Amino acid sequence: MKIATWNVNSLTVRLPRLLDWLPVHTPDVLCLQETKIDDARFPREELARAGYDALFSGQRTYNGVALLLRSGLPPATDVVTALPGFADEQKRVIAATVAGVRVIDFYVPNGQAVDSDKYAYKLAWCAAATAFLRAELARAQRLVVAGDFNVAPEDRDVHDPAAWAGQVLCSEPERAVFRDWLALGLADSFRLFAQPERTFSWWDYRQLAFPKNRGLRIDHVLLSEPLAQSCRGCRIDRDARKGEKPSDHAPVIVEIA
DNA sequence: ATGGCTGCTTTGAGCAGA
């Protein structure tokens, strides 16, 4: 099974690139974030023609998540689109059970700046997410958490750790959340394998950040123990950040035996 | 030093992203 995650930064703008990408990489499940599109406008038919069914929880302008499921998989079950007990207008979660795997797609809040209301919202959202993951792990052995976590877990995930020290995406409380999630019994699939130094998943659109490789690794795929044991690889598709009209994020692709 | 790109918005300057 191949599972991937990609923050597309507008599904409307990125649809041509997504339709090019899908047949090359053929994920069984693709978790999307920042679709920025109403459910009524979701490009269901274009994706069906590309061989993918979709589950989505969207809104216009901001946020929005979706699961693309390769046609021919058994029907997805137990779809969830909110964190229990956390009232939220923002569409940042979609989960479903697909072919015996519980797939959870998160678009974690950005947090803007550590002294902002948005940062407090991020930490509150993450606390609710921790409780959700604990409950989900109690029910599902085979579980994936994939998405844009908006956290660079360690300094090696940051192009310039000194410049980013204590800043949003790298602050200690955010990194503590990431470690909390690992402590629930999840593995960072990327770190199960040897990886090139300075591998990132997001690069600012400005200042030639991508050609200079000034990025952060903030998009992640976490695996429960049984899936970690059968994981065959994890890589970031840097090529998807190249060319015309790229998202500022690159996809992360995981293969499970 | 600043803002530097991109996408979005009852269209256009301002917000948000990260």
mmCIF file of C-alpha atoms (C1' of nucleotides) in Angstrom:
data_model
loop_
_atom_site.group_PDB
_atom_site.id
_atom_site.type_symbol
_atom_site.label_atom_id
_atom_site.label_comp_id
_atom_site.label_asym_id
_atom_site.label_seq_id
_atom_site.Cartn_x
_atom_site.Cartn_y
_atom_site.Cartn_z
ATOM 1 C CA MET A 1 0.000 0.000 0.000
ATOM 2 C CA LYS A 2 1.267 3.443 -0.917
ATOM 3 C CA ILE A 3 0.127 6.376 1.192
ATOM 4 C CA ALA A 4 1.050 9.991 0.527
ATOM 5 C CA THR A 5 0.319 13.461 1.867
ATOM 6 C CA TRP A 6 0.422 16.775 0.030
ATOM 7 C CA ASN A 7 -0.507 20.294 1.029
ATOM 8 C CA VAL A 8 -1.628 21.541 -2.380
ATOM 9 C CA ASN A 9 -2.285 25.193 -1.410
ATOM 10 C CA SER A 10 -5.556 25.457 -3.409
ATOM 11 C CA LEU A 11 -6.903 22.373 -5.125
ATOM 12 C CA THR A 12 -8.412 24.594 -7.812
ATOM 13 C CA VAL A 13 -5.040 26.013 -8.826
ATOM 14 C CA ARG A 14 -3.166 22.750 -8.313
ATOM 15 C CA LEU A 15 -5.581 20.351 -10.018
ATOM 16 C CA PRO A 16 -3.613 20.166 -13.299
ATOM 17 C CA ARG A 17 -0.431 19.356 -11.386
ATOM 18 C CA LEU A 18 -2.247 16.843 -9.212
ATOM 19 C CA LEU A 19 -3.702 15.125 -12.272
ATOM 20 C CA ASP A 20 -0.186 14.901 -13.736
ATOM 21 C CA TRP A 21 1.245 13.620 -10.452
ATOM 22 C CA LEU A 22 -1.268 10.869 -9.664
ATOM 23 C CA PRO A 23 -0.504 8.462 -12.538
ATOM 24 C CA VAL A 24 3.241 8.848 -11.970
ATOM 25 C CA HIS A 25 3.126 8.028 -8.252
ATOM 26 C CA THR A 26 -0.092 5.973 -8.068
ATOM 27 C CA PRO A 27 -0.788 6.312 -4.335
ATOM 28 C CA ASP A 28 -3.540 4.129 -2.930
ATOM 29 C CA VAL A 29 -4.409 6.929 -0.535
ATOM 30 C CA LEU A 30 -3.455 10.593 -0.874
ATOM 31 C CA CYS A 31 -4.117 12.972 2.001
ATOM 32 C CA LEU A 32 -4.600 16.560 0.818
ATOM 33 C CA GLN A 33 -4.503 19.764 2.849
ATOM 34 C CA GLU A 34 -5.363 23.380 2.065
ATOM 35 C CA THR A 35 -7.828 22.445 -0.637
ATOM 36 C CA LYS A 36 -9.486 25.855 -0.066
ATOM 37 C CA ILE A 37 -12.638 24.706 -1.815
ATOM 38 C CA ASP A 38 -16.292 24.230 -0.872
ATOM 39 C CA ASP A 39 -17.561 20.662 -0.901
ATOM 40 C CA ALA A 40 -20.055 21.665 -3.590
ATOM 41 C CA ARG A 41 -17.176 22.708 -5.858
ATOM 42 C CA PHE A 42 -14.886 19.753 -5.165
ATOM 43 C CA PRO A 43 -13.558 18.401 -8.511
ATOM 44 C CA ARG A 44 -14.974 14.957 -7.917
ATOM 45 C CA GLU A 45 -15.493 14.094 -11.581
ATOM 46 C CA GLU A 46 -12.014 15.104 -12.755
ATOM 47 C CA LEU A 47 -10.498 12.936 -10.035
ATOM 48 C CA ALA A 48 -12.837 10.042 -10.802
ATOM 49 C CA ARG A 49 -11.627 10.141 -14.405
ATOM 50 C CA ALA A 50 -8.088 9.908 -13.020
ATOM 51 C CA GLY A 51 -9.094 6.798 -11.099
ATOM 52 C CA TYR A 52 -9.683 8.253 -7.641
ATOM 53 C CA ASP A 53 -12.654 8.468 -5.316
ATOM 54 C CA ALA A 54 -12.636 11.295 -2.804
ATOM 55 C CA LEU A 55 -13.758 12.070 0.720
ATOM 56 C CA PHE A 56 -13.540 15.719 1.627
ATOM 57 C CA SER A 57 -14.233 18.318 4.263
ATOM 58 C CA GLY A 58 -13.728 21.700 2.704
ATOM 59 C CA GLN A 59 -14.398 25.383 2.995
ATOM 60 C CA ARG A 60 -13.643 28.275 0.736
ATOM 61 C CA THR A 61 -10.584 30.498 1.109
ATOM 62 C CA TYR A 62 -8.762 28.650 3.885
ATOM 63 C CA ASN A 63 -8.098 25.133 5.169
ATOM 64 C CA GLY A 64 -9.934 22.138 3.716
ATOM 65 C CA VAL A 65 -8.793 18.500 3.658
ATOM 66 C CA ALA A 66 -9.524 15.505 1.462
ATOM 67 C CA LEU A 67 -8.666 11.841 1.072
ATOM 68 C CA LEU A 68 -8.186 10.556 -2.463
ATOM 69 C CA LEU A 69 -8.712 6.811 -2.644
ATOM 70 C CA ARG A 70 -7.650 4.740 -5.605
ATOM 71 C CA SER A 71 -10.748 3.384 -7.316
ATOM 72 C CA GLY A 72 -11.156 -0.306 -6.652
ATOM 73 C CA LEU A 73 -10.282 -0.193 -2.962
ATOM 74 C CA PRO A 74 -13.013 -1.438 -0.630
ATOM 75 C CA PRO A 75 -15.385 1.349 0.406
ATOM 76 C CA ALA A 76 -14.006 3.579 3.158
ATOM 77 C CA THR A 77 -15.773 3.398 6.509
ATOM 78 C CA ASP A 78 -16.011 5.317 9.776
ATOM 79 C CA VAL A 79 -15.408 8.739 8.259
ATOM 80 C CA VAL A 80 -14.698 11.501 10.783
ATOM 81 C CA THR A 81 -14.314 15.201 9.937
ATOM 82 C CA ALA A 82 -13.805 16.855 13.315
ATOM 83 C CA LEU A 83 -11.850 16.473 16.540
ATOM 84 C CA PRO A 84 -14.304 15.211 19.181
ATOM 85 C CA GLY A 85 -15.040 17.776 21.858
ATOM 86 C CA PHE A 86 -13.293 20.609 20.012
ATOM 87 C CA ALA A 87 -15.722 23.069 18.480
ATOM 88 C CA ASP A 88 -14.064 24.458 15.345
ATOM 89 C CA GLU A 89 -15.250 26.162 12.179
ATOM 90 C CA GLN A 90 -11.970 25.336 10.458
ATOM 91 C CA LYS A 91 -11.843 22.185 8.335
ATOM 92 C CA ARG A 92 -8.575 20.530 9.292
ATOM 93 C CA VAL A 93 -9.334 16.853 9.869
ATOM 94 C CA ILE A 94 -10.566 13.926 7.860
ATOM 95 C CA ALA A 95 -10.183 10.294 8.848
ATOM 96 C CA ALA A 96 -11.434 7.047 7.383
ATOM 97 C CA THR A 97 -10.726 3.338 7.492
ATOM 98 C CA VAL A 98 -9.418 2.160 4.130
ATOM 99 C CA ALA A 99 -8.619 -1.494 3.411
ATOM 100 C CA GLY A 100 -8.011 -2.202 7.089
ATOM 101 C CA VAL A 101 -5.889 0.891 7.691
ATOM 102 C CA ARG A 102 -7.102 3.811 9.767
ATOM 103 C CA VAL A 103 -5.971 6.916 7.880
ATOM 104 C CA ILE A 104 -6.012 10.274 9.670
ATOM 105 C CA ASP A 105 -5.323 13.418 7.642
ATOM 106 C CA PHE A 106 -4.421 16.549 9.653
ATOM 107 C CA TYR A 107 -3.903 20.129 8.610
ATOM 108 C CA VAL A 108 -2.452 21.410 11.868
ATOM 109 C CA PRO A 109 -2.873 25.180 12.383
ATOM 110 C CA ASN A 110 0.081 27.303 11.367
ATOM 111 C CA GLY A 111 0.177 29.375 14.550
ATOM 112 C CA GLN A 112 1.476 32.550 12.876
ATOM 113 C CA ALA A 113 3.679 33.740 15.785
ATOM 114 C CA VAL A 114 4.335 32.394 19.262
ATOM 115 C CA ASP A 115 2.734 35.367 21.003
ATOM 116 C CA SER A 116 -0.431 35.330 18.877
ATOM 117 C CA ASP A 117 -3.993 34.114 19.390
ATOM 118 C CA LYS A 118 -3.427 31.775 16.453
ATOM 119 C CA TYR A 119 -0.579 30.092 18.334
ATOM 120 C CA ALA A 120 -2.826 29.532 21.375
ATOM 121 C CA TYR A 121 -5.427 28.079 19.010
ATOM 122 C CA LYS A 122 -2.745 25.810 17.526
ATOM 123 C CA LEU A 123 -1.783 24.406 20.914
ATOM 124 C CA ALA A 124 -5.437 23.921 21.924
ATOM 125 C CA TRP A 125 -6.125 22.193 18.602
ATOM 126 C CA CYS A 126 -3.099 19.947 19.144
ATOM 127 C CA ALA A 127 -4.233 19.007 22.657
ATOM 128 C CA ALA A 128 -7.588 17.894 21.243
ATOM 129 C CA ALA A 129 -5.742 16.051 18.487
ATOM 130 C CA THR A 130 -3.618 14.202 21.054
ATOM 131 C CA ALA A 131 -6.742 12.950 22.817
ATOM 132 C CA PHE A 132 -8.251 11.962 19.477
ATOM 133 C CA LEU A 133 -5.138 10.013 18.454
ATOM 134 C CA ARG A 134 -5.016 8.223 21.804
ATOM 135 C CA ALA A 135 -8.629 7.081 21.361
ATOM 136 C CA GLU A 136 -8.097 6.084 17.728
ATOM 137 C CA LEU A 137 -4.983 4.074 18.598
ATOM 138 C CA ALA A 138 -6.951 2.210 21.241
ATOM 139 C CA ARG A 139 -9.284 0.974 18.501
ATOM 140 C CA ALA A 140 -7.065 0.559 15.447
ATOM 141 C CA GLN A 141 -3.833 -1.435 15.252
ATOM 142 C CA ARG A 142 -2.984 -0.285 11.763
ATOM 143 C CA LEU A 143 -3.061 3.504 11.823
ATOM 144 C CA VAL A 144 -1.504 6.330 9.803
ATOM 145 C CA VAL A 145 -1.414 10.010 10.721
ATOM 146 C CA ALA A 146 -0.417 12.075 7.710
ATOM 147 C CA GLY A 147 -0.526 15.708 6.848
ATOM 148 C CA ASP A 148 0.848 19.180 7.237
ATOM 149 C CA PHE A 149 1.826 19.243 10.912
ATOM 150 C CA ASN A 150 3.284 22.750 10.777
ATOM 151 C CA VAL A 151 6.035 21.552 13.100
ATOM 152 C CA ALA A 152 9.696 20.957 12.271
ATOM 153 C CA PRO A 153 10.417 18.279 14.889
ATOM 154 C CA GLU A 154 14.184 18.729 15.243
ATOM 155 C CA ASP A 155 16.894 21.172 14.261
ATOM 156 C CA ARG A 156 17.992 18.866 11.431
ATOM 157 C CA ASP A 157 14.557 19.501 9.897
ATOM 158 C CA VAL A 158 15.360 23.226 9.592
ATOM 159 C CA HIS A 159 17.632 24.904 7.027
ATOM 160 C CA ASP A 160 18.845 27.489 9.553
ATOM 161 C CA PRO A 161 18.128 26.314 13.101
ATOM 162 C CA ALA A 162 19.642 29.414 14.697
ATOM 163 C CA ALA A 163 17.388 31.743 12.721
ATOM 164 C CA TRP A 164 14.317 29.646 13.506
ATOM 165 C CA ALA A 165 15.104 28.948 17.177
ATOM 166 C CA GLY A 166 11.994 29.504 19.260
ATOM 167 C CA GLN A 167 9.982 30.686 16.268
ATOM 168 C CA VAL A 168 6.611 29.299 15.288
ATOM 169 C CA LEU A 169 6.940 25.832 13.673
ATOM 170 C CA CYS A 170 10.109 25.221 15.734
ATOM 171 C CA SER A 171 9.140 26.301 19.256
ATOM 172 C CA GLU A 172 9.548 23.904 22.151
ATOM 173 C CA PRO A 173 5.800 23.536 22.894
ATOM 174 C CA GLU A 174 5.144 22.593 19.278
ATOM 175 C CA ARG A 175 8.004 20.107 19.253
ATOM 176 C CA ALA A 176 6.703 18.683 22.532
ATOM 177 C CA VAL A 177 3.365 17.988 20.814
ATOM 178 C CA PHE A 178 5.167 16.097 18.083
ATOM 179 C CA ARG A 179 7.029 14.022 20.689
ATOM 180 C CA ASP A 180 3.737 13.421 22.533
ATOM 181 C CA TRP A 181 2.296 11.939 19.376
ATOM 182 C CA LEU A 182 5.315 9.661 18.928
ATOM 183 C CA ALA A 183 4.985 8.621 22.583
ATOM 184 C CA LEU A 184 1.455 7.389 21.871
ATOM 185 C CA GLY A 185 3.106 4.635 19.840
ATOM 186 C CA LEU A 186 3.687 6.273 16.480
ATOM 187 C CA ALA A 187 6.861 6.343 14.395
ATOM 188 C CA ASP A 188 8.035 9.157 12.122
ATOM 189 C CA SER A 189 8.247 7.104 8.912
ATOM 190 C CA PHE A 190 10.818 9.469 7.412
ATOM 191 C CA ARG A 191 13.282 8.640 10.191
ATOM 192 C CA LEU A 192 12.890 4.891 9.818
ATOM 193 C CA PHE A 193 15.304 5.170 6.893
ATOM 194 C CA ALA A 194 18.595 6.813 6.057
ATOM 195 C CA GLN A 195 17.804 10.168 4.435
ATOM 196 C CA PRO A 196 19.838 12.804 2.668
ATOM 197 C CA GLU A 197 20.893 15.714 4.876
ATOM 198 C CA ARG A 198 18.820 18.857 4.538
ATOM 199 C CA THR A 199 15.701 17.160 3.229
ATOM 200 C CA PHE A 200 12.667 19.424 3.603
ATOM 201 C CA SER A 201 8.999 19.421 2.601
ATOM 202 C CA TRP A 202 8.227 23.150 2.459
ATOM 203 C CA TRP A 203 10.049 26.132 0.983
ATOM 204 C CA ASP A 204 8.879 29.745 1.027
ATOM 205 C CA TYR A 205 7.830 31.090 -2.354
ATOM 206 C CA ARG A 206 10.031 34.139 -1.762
ATOM 207 C CA GLN A 207 13.764 34.808 -1.891
ATOM 208 C CA LEU A 208 14.650 31.831 -4.090
ATOM 209 C CA ALA A 209 14.139 29.650 -1.024
ATOM 210 C CA PHE A 210 13.631 26.474 -3.070
ATOM 211 C CA PRO A 211 16.684 26.695 -5.323
ATOM 212 C CA LYS A 212 18.729 27.582 -2.227
ATOM 213 C CA ASN A 213 17.074 24.700 -0.344
ATOM 214 C CA ARG A 214 16.100 26.975 2.507
ATOM 215 C CA GLY A 215 13.204 24.856 3.757
ATOM 216 C CA LEU A 216 11.615 23.057 6.660
ATOM 217 C CA ARG A 217 10.383 19.505 7.110
ATOM 218 C CA ILE A 218 6.870 20.083 8.421
ATOM 219 C CA ASP A 219 4.834 17.493 6.465
ATOM 220 C CA HIS A 220 4.863 14.070 8.065
ATOM 221 C CA VAL A 221 3.555 10.519 7.968
ATOM 222 C CA LEU A 222 3.396 8.760 11.338
ATOM 223 C CA LEU A 223 2.822 5.008 11.556
ATOM 224 C CA SER A 224 1.567 2.760 14.323
ATOM 225 C CA GLU A 225 3.897 -0.058 15.338
ATOM 226 C CA PRO A 226 2.594 -2.793 12.998
ATOM 227 C CA LEU A 227 2.720 -0.442 10.018
ATOM 228 C CA ALA A 228 6.163 0.859 10.968
ATOM 229 C CA GLN A 229 7.417 -2.714 10.978
ATOM 230 C CA SER A 230 6.166 -3.307 7.447
ATOM 231 C CA CYS A 231 7.157 0.120 6.101
ATOM 232 C CA ARG A 232 9.427 -0.206 3.066
ATOM 233 C CA GLY A 233 10.279 3.434 2.471
ATOM 234 C CA CYS A 234 9.513 7.085 2.992
ATOM 235 C CA ARG A 235 10.591 9.885 0.726
ATOM 236 C CA ILE A 236 9.775 13.476 -0.059
ATOM 237 C CA ASP A 237 9.049 14.177 -3.721
ATOM 238 C CA ARG A 238 11.122 17.307 -4.152
ATOM 239 C CA ASP A 239 10.479 17.271 -7.901
ATOM 240 C CA ALA A 240 6.865 18.264 -7.254
ATOM 241 C CA ARG A 241 8.137 21.640 -5.962
ATOM 242 C CA LYS A 242 9.721 22.395 -9.360
ATOM 243 C CA GLY A 243 8.229 23.799 -12.537
ATOM 244 C CA GLU A 244 5.148 25.894 -13.230
ATOM 245 C CA LYS A 245 2.739 26.798 -10.439
ATOM 246 C CA PRO A 246 4.036 24.475 -7.736
ATOM 247 C CA SER A 247 2.575 24.244 -4.267
ATOM 248 C CA ASP A 248 4.991 25.545 -1.650
ATOM 249 C CA HIS A 249 4.866 22.034 -0.120
ATOM 250 C CA ALA A 250 6.197 18.786 -1.582
ATOM 251 C CA PRO A 251 4.432 15.445 -1.130
ATOM 252 C CA VAL A 252 5.638 12.803 1.319
ATOM 253 C CA ILE A 253 5.249 9.225 0.058
ATOM 254 C CA VAL A 254 5.289 6.091 2.196
ATOM 255 C CA GLU A 255 5.243 2.467 1.079
ATOM 256 C CA ILE A 256 3.941 -0.265 3.322
ATOM 257 C CA ALA A 257 4.301 -3.938 2.467
ATOM 258 C "C1'" DA B 1 16.382 46.674 7.305
ATOM 259 C "C1'" DT B 2 12.406 45.733 4.752
ATOM 260 C "C1'" DG B 3 9.944 42.599 2.320
ATOM 261 C "C1'" DG B 4 10.715 39.462 -0.800
ATOM 262 C "C1'" DC B 5 5.651 35.037 -3.325
ATOM 263 C "C1'" DT B 6 1.216 33.050 -3.918
ATOM 264 C "C1'" DG B 7 -3.754 32.481 -3.407
ATOM 265 C "C1'" DC B 8 -7.726 34.354 -1.892
ATOM 266 C "C1'" DT B 9 -11.328 37.860 -1.546
ATOM 267 C "C1'" DT B 10 -18.609 40.153 -3.332
ATOM 268 C "C1'" DT B 11 -11.685 43.296 -7.740
ATOM 269 C "C1'" DG B 12 -8.509 45.135 -5.123
ATOM 270 C "C1'" DA B 13 -5.698 46.175 -1.120
ATOM 271 C "C1'" DG B 14 -5.161 43.365 2.715
ATOM 272 C "C1'" DC B 15 -4.898 38.962 4.999
ATOM 273 C "C1'" DA B 16 -2.778 34.504 5.644
ATOM 274 C "C1'" DG B 17 0.369 31.214 4.883
ATOM 275 C "C1'" DA B 18 4.997 29.216 7.063
#
